[in-house]
CSV table of C-alpha atoms and ligand atoms in Angstrom, one decimal:
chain,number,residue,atom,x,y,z
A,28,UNK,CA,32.9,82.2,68.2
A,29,UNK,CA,32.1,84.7,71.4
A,30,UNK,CA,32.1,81.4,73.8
A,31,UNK,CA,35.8,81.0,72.2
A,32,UNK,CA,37.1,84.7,72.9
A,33,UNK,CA,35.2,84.4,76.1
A,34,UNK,CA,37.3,81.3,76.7
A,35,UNK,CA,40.5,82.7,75.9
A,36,UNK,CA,40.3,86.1,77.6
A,37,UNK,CA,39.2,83.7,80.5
A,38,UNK,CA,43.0,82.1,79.9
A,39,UNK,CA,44.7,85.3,79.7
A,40,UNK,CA,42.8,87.0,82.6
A,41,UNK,CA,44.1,83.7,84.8
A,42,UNK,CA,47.3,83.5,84.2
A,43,UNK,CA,47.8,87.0,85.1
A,44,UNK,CA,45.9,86.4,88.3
A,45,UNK,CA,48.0,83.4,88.9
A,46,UNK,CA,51.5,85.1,87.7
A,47,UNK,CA,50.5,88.2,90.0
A,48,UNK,CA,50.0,85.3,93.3
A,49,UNK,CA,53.2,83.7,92.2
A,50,UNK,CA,55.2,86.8,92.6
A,51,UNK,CA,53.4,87.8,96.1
A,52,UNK,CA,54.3,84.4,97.2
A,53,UNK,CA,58.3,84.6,96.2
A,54,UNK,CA,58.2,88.3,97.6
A,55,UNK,CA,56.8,87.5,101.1
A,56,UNK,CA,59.0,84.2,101.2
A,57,UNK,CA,61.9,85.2,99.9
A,58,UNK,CA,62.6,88.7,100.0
A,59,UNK,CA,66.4,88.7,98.9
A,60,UNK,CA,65.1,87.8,95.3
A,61,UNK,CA,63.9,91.1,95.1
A,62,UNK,CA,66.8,92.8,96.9
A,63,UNK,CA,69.4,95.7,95.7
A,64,UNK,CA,72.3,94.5,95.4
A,65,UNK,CA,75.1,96.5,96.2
A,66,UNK,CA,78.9,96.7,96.9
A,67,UNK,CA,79.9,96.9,100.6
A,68,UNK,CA,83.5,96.4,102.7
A,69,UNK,CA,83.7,92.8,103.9
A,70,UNK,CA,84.4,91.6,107.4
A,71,UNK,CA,88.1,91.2,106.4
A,72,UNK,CA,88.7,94.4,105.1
A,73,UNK,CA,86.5,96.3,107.4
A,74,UNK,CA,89.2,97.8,110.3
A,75,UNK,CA,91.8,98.8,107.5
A,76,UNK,CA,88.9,100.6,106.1
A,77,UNK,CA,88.9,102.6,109.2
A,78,UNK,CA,90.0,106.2,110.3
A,79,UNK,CA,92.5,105.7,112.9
A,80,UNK,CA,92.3,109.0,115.0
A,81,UNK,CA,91.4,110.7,118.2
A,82,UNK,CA,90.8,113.9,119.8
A,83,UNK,CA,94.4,114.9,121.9
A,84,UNK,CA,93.3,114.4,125.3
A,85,UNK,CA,92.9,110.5,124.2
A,86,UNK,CA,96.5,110.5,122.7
A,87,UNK,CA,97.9,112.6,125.6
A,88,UNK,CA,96.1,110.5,128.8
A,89,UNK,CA,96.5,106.6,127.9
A,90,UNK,CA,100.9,107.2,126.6
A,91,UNK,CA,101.6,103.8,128.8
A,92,UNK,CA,98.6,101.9,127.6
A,93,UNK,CA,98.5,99.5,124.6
A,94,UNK,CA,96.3,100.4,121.5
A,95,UNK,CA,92.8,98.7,121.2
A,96,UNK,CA,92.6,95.9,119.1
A,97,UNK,CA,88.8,95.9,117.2
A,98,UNK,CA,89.9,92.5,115.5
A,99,UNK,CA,87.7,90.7,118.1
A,100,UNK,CA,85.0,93.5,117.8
A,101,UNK,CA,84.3,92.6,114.2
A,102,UNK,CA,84.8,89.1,114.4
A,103,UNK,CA,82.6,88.4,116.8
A,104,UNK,CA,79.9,90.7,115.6
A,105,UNK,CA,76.2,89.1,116.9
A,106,UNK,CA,72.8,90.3,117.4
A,107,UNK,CA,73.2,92.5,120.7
A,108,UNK,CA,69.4,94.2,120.4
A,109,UNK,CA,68.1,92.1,123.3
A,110,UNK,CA,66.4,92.7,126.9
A,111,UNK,CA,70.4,93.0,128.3
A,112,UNK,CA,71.4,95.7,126.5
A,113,UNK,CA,68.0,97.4,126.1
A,114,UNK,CA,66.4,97.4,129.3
A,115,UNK,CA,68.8,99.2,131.6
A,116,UNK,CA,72.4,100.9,131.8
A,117,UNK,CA,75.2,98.7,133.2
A,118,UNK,CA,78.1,100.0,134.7
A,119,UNK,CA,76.7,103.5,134.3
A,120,UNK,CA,79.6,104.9,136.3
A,121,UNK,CA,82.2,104.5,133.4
A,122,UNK,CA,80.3,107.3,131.2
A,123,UNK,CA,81.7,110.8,131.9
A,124,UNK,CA,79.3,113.9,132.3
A,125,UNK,CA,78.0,114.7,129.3
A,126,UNK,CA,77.7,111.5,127.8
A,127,UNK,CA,81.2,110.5,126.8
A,128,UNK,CA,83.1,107.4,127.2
A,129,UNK,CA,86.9,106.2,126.3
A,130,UNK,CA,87.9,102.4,127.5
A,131,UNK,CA,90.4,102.3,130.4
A,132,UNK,CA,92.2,98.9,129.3
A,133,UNK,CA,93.5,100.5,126.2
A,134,UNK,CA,94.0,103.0,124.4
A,135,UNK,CA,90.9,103.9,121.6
A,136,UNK,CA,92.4,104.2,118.4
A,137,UNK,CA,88.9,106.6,116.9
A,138,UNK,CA,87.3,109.3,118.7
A,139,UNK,CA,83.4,109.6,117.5
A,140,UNK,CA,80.7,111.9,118.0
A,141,UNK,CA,77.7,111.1,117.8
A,142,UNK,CA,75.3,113.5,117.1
A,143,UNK,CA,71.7,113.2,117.3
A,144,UNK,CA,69.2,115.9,116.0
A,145,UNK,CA,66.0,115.9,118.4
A,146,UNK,CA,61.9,117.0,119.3
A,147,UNK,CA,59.5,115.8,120.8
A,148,UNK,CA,60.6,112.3,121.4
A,149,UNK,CA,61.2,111.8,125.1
A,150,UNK,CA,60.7,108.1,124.8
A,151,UNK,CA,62.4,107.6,122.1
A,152,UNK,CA,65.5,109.4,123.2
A,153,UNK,CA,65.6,107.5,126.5
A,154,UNK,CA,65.6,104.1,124.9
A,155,UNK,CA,68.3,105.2,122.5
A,156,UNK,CA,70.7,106.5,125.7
A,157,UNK,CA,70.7,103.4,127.5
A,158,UNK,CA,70.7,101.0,124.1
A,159,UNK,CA,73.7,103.1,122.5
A,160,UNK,CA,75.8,103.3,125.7
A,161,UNK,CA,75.3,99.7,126.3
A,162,UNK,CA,76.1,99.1,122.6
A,163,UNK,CA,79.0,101.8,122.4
A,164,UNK,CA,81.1,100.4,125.1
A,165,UNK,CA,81.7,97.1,123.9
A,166,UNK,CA,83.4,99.0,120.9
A,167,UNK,CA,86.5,100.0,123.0
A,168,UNK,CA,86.2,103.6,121.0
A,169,UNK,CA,86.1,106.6,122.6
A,170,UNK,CA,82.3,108.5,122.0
A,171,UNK,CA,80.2,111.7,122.8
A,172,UNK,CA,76.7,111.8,122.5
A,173,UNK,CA,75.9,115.2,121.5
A,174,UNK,CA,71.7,115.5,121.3
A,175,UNK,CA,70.8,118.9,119.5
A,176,UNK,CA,67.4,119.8,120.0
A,177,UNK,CA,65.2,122.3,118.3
A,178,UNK,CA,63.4,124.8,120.4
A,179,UNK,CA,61.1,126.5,118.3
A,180,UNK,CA,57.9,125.1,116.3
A,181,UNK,CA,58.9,125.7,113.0
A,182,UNK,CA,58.9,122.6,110.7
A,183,UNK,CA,61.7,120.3,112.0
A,184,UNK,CA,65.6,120.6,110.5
A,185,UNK,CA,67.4,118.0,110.8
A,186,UNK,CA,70.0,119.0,108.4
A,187,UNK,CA,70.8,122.5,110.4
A,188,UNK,CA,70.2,120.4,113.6
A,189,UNK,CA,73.4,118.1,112.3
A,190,UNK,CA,75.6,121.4,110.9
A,191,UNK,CA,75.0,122.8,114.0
A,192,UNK,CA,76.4,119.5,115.7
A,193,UNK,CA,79.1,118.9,113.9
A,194,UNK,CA,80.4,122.3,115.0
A,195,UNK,CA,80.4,122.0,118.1
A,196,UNK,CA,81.6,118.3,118.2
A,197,UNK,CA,84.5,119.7,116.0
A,198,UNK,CA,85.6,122.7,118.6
A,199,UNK,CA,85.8,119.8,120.8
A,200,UNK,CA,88.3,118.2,118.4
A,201,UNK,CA,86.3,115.3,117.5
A,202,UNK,CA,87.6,114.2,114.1
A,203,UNK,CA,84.8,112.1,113.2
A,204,UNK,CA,81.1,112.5,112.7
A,205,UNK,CA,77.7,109.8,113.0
A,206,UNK,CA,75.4,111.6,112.0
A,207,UNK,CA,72.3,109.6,113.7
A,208,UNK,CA,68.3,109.6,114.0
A,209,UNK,CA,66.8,108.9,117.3
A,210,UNK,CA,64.7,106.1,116.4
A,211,UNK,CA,67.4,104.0,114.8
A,212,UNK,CA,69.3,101.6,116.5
A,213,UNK,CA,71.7,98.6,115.0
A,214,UNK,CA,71.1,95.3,115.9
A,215,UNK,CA,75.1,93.7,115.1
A,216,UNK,CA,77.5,94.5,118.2
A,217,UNK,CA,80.2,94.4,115.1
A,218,UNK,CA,78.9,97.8,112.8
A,219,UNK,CA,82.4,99.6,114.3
A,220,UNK,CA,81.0,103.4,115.3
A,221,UNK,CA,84.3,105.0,113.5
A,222,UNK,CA,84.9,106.9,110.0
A,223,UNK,CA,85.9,105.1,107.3
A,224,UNK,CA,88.2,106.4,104.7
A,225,UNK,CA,84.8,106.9,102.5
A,226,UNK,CA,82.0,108.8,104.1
A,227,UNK,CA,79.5,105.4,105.2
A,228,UNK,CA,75.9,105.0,105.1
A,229,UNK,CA,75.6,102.7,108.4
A,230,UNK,CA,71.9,101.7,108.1
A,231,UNK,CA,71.9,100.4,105.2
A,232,UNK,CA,70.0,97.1,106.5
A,233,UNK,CA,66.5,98.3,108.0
A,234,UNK,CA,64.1,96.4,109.6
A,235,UNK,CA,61.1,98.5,108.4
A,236,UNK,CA,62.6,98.0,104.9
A,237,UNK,CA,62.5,94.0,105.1
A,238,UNK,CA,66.2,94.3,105.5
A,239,UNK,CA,66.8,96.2,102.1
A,240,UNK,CA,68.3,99.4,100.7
A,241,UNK,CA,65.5,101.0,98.9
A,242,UNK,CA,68.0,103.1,96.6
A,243,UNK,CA,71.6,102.6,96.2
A,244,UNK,CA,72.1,106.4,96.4
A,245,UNK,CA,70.4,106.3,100.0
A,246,UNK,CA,72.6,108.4,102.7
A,247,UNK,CA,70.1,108.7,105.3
A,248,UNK,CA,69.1,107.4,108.9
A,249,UNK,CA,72.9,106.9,110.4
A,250,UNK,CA,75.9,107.9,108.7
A,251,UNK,CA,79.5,108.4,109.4
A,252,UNK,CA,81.5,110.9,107.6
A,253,UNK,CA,85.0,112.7,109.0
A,254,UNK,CA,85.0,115.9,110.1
A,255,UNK,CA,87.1,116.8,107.1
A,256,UNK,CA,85.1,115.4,104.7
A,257,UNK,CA,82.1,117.3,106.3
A,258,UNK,CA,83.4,120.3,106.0
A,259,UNK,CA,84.9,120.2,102.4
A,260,UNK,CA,81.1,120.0,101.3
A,261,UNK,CA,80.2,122.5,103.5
A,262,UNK,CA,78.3,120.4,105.8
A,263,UNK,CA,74.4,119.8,104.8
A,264,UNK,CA,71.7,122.6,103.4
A,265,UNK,CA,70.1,124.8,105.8
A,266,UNK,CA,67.0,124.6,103.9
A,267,UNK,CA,65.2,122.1,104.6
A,268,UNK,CA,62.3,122.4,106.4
A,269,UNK,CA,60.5,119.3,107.7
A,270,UNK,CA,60.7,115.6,106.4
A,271,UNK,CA,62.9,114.5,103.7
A,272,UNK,CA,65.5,115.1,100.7
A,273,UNK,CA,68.3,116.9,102.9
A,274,UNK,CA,69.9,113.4,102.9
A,275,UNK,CA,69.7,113.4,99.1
A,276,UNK,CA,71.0,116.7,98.9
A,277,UNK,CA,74.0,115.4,101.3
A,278,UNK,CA,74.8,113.0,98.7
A,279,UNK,CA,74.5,115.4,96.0
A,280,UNK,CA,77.1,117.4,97.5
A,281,UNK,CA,79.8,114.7,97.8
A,282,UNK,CA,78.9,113.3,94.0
A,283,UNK,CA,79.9,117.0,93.3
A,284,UNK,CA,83.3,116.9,95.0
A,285,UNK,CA,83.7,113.3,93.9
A,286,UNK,CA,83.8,111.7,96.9
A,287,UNK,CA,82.0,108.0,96.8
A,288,UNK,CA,79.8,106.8,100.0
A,289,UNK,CA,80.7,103.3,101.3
A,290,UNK,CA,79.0,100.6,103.3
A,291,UNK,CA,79.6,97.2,105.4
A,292,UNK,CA,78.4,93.9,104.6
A,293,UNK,CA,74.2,94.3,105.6
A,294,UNK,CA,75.1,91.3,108.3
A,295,UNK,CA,76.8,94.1,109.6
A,296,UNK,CA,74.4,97.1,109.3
A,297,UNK,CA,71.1,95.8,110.3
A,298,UNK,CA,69.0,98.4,112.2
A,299,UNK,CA,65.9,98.7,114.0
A,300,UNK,CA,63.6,101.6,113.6
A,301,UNK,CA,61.2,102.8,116.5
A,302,UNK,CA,57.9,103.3,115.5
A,303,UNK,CA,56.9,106.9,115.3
A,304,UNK,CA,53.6,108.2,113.5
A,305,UNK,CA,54.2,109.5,109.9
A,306,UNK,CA,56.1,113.4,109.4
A,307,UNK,CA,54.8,115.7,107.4
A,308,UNK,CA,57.2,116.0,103.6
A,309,UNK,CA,58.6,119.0,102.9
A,310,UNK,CA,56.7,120.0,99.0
A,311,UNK,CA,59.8,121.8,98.2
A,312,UNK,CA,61.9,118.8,98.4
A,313,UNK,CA,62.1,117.8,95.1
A,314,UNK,CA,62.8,121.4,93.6
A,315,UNK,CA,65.4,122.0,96.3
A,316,UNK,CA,67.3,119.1,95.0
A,317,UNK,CA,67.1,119.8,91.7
A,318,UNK,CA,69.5,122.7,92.6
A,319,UNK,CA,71.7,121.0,95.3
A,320,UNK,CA,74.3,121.1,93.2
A,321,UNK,CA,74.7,124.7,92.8
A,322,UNK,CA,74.2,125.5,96.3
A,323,UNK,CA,77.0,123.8,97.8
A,324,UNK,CA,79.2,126.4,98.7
A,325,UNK,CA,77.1,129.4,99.5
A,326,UNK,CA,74.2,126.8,101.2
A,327,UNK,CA,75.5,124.9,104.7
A,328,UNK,CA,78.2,125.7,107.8
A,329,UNK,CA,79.2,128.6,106.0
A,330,UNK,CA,75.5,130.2,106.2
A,331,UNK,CA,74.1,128.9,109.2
A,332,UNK,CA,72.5,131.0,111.4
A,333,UNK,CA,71.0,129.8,114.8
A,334,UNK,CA,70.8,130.9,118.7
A,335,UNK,CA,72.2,128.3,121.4
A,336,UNK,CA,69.7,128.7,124.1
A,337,UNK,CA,71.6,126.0,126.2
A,338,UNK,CA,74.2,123.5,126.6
A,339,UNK,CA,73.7,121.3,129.3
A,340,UNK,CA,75.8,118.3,130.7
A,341,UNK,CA,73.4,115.1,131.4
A,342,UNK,CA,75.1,112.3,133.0
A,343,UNK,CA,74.3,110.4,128.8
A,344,UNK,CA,74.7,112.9,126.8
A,345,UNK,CA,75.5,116.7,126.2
A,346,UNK,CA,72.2,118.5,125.8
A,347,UNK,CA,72.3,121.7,123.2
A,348,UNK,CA,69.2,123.8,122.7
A,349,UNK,CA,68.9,126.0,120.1
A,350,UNK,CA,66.8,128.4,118.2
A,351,UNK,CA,66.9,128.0,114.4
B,421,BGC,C1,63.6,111.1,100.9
B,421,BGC,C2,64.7,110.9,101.9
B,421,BGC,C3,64.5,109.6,102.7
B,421,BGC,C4,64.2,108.5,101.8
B,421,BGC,C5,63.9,107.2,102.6
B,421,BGC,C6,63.4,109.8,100.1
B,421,BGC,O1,62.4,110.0,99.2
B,421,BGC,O2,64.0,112.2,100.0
B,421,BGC,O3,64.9,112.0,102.7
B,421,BGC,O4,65.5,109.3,103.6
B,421,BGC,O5,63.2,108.7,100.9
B,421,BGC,O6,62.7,107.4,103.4
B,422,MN,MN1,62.2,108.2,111.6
């Protein structure tokens, strides 16, 4: 009798073992079994999904010139993160002071800025400069590369880093915001660095994620969102201090003015991330967004507070220093 139930727990206890080995197997070798799955604009419908607009000077300087055509752009989308386009700047005398850009050939039908909150990360921020403006140009849009960087040694905030940003790249008349980390950097020449009708969440394919979207609500890492949209929510919460939920709270604040995120196919929105070592969270995170809802219109650009210590034109991007 015990050499029975010995034998059968025995039976039990294996095929769990070889169930669990199974499932390891399938995950490691095909990864897209497990995957979210999630709607997204296809190629097709991707340019009409597009906010066609630029700042003035754009409009007024290129009157003679033909509009860009991004047909070919998106078509021909292919995997542009290689020793080319990473290792050095070509043609670095097409990008104005500061770290803007508009094609000559035509005339860019979207004005971006794109806006990048920043510490400590020298490296980091130098391989993004010459990657992005390598990547940017072949686009045909017009861009600004707008780096805020916080001075001080309190816990790092990127949410009031990106407020801050956006107002700035609005008093310049940019109509539409990516709101983009340092370390990120998309692999597919074809993910179009415009607005979309529908605020986007751009890196939605991440390498360190096997390619996945680990929540459908995710609106982190690079975003696009218009200026308009931006400020209707009153831009992002002031209060977080240090790593994560502010992109949480982001989306919070659009589900409460019913505005719904979009994204592109993930052929189209693969990304890279740079390795960095691991941020401290923020232990408030969680309570904050509990109450993200309620905070919208007294929490954001309407309450920000900061000192601009400097703002400096680099030959890639504008540099803005602040106090926060
Ligand atoms: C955090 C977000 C972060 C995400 C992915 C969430 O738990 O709240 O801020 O972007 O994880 O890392
Ligand atoms: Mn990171």
């Amino acid at each position: 009798m015990l050499i029975r139930l010995c034998q059968h727990s025995f039976h039990i206890y294996d095929l769990l073992i070889f169930s669990g080995a199974l499932t390891l197997i399938v995950y490691i070798l095909l990864p897209h079994r497990f995957a979210l799955r999630y709607d997204y604009i296809d190629r097709k419908h991707m340019e009409e999904s597009l906010l066609a607009e630029t700042t003035t000077n754009v409009s007024r300087t290129q009157l003679s010139a033909d509009d860009c055509s991004y047909k070919e752009v998106i078509d021909g989308s292919s995997f542009v993160y290689d020793a080319f386009h990473r290792e050095k700047i070509h043609r670095g005398e097409e990008i104005r002071l500061g770290g803007e850009y508009q094609p000559e050939e035509c005339r860019a039908r979207y004005s971006t800025a794109v806006i990048v909150p920043y510490r400590d990360r020298q490296e980091q921020l130098a391989a993004f400069l010459s990657y992005m403006h390598n990547y940017l140009r072949q686009q045909l849009i017009h861009y600004r590369i707008f780096v805020v960087e916080q001075s001080d040694r309190k816990p790092f905030n990127r949410a009031m880093l990106f407020n801050i940003g956006a107002k700035i790249a609005a008093s310049y008349g940019y109509p539409c915001l990516i709101l983009h980390d340092v370390d990120l950097m998309p692999l597919n020449s074809g993910q179009i660095y415009a607005c979309s009708a529908l605020p986007r969440h751009m890196s939605s394919a991440l390498d360190s994620w096997r390619f996945h979207l680990p929540y459908r609500t995710l609106f982190g890492g690079v975003v696009a969102i218009s200026t308009a949209q931006f400020n209707m929510i009153n831009g992002m919460s002031n209060l977080y201090h240090g790593w994560g939920g502010e992109d949480d709270d982001f989306y919070e604040r659009l589900k409460v003015v019913g505005v719904e995120i979009c994204r592109f196919d993930p052929a189209y929105s693969e990304y890279t991330m740079l390795k960095h070592k691991h941020e401290i969270p923020n232990e408030n995170r969680l309570s904050l967004l509990r109450s993200a809802s309620l905070r919208i219109h007294k929490d954001g650009l309407n309450s920000l507070e900061y000192k601009e210590l400097e703002r400096r034109m680099h030959s890639l991007f504008t540099h803005i220093l602040v106090e926060t």
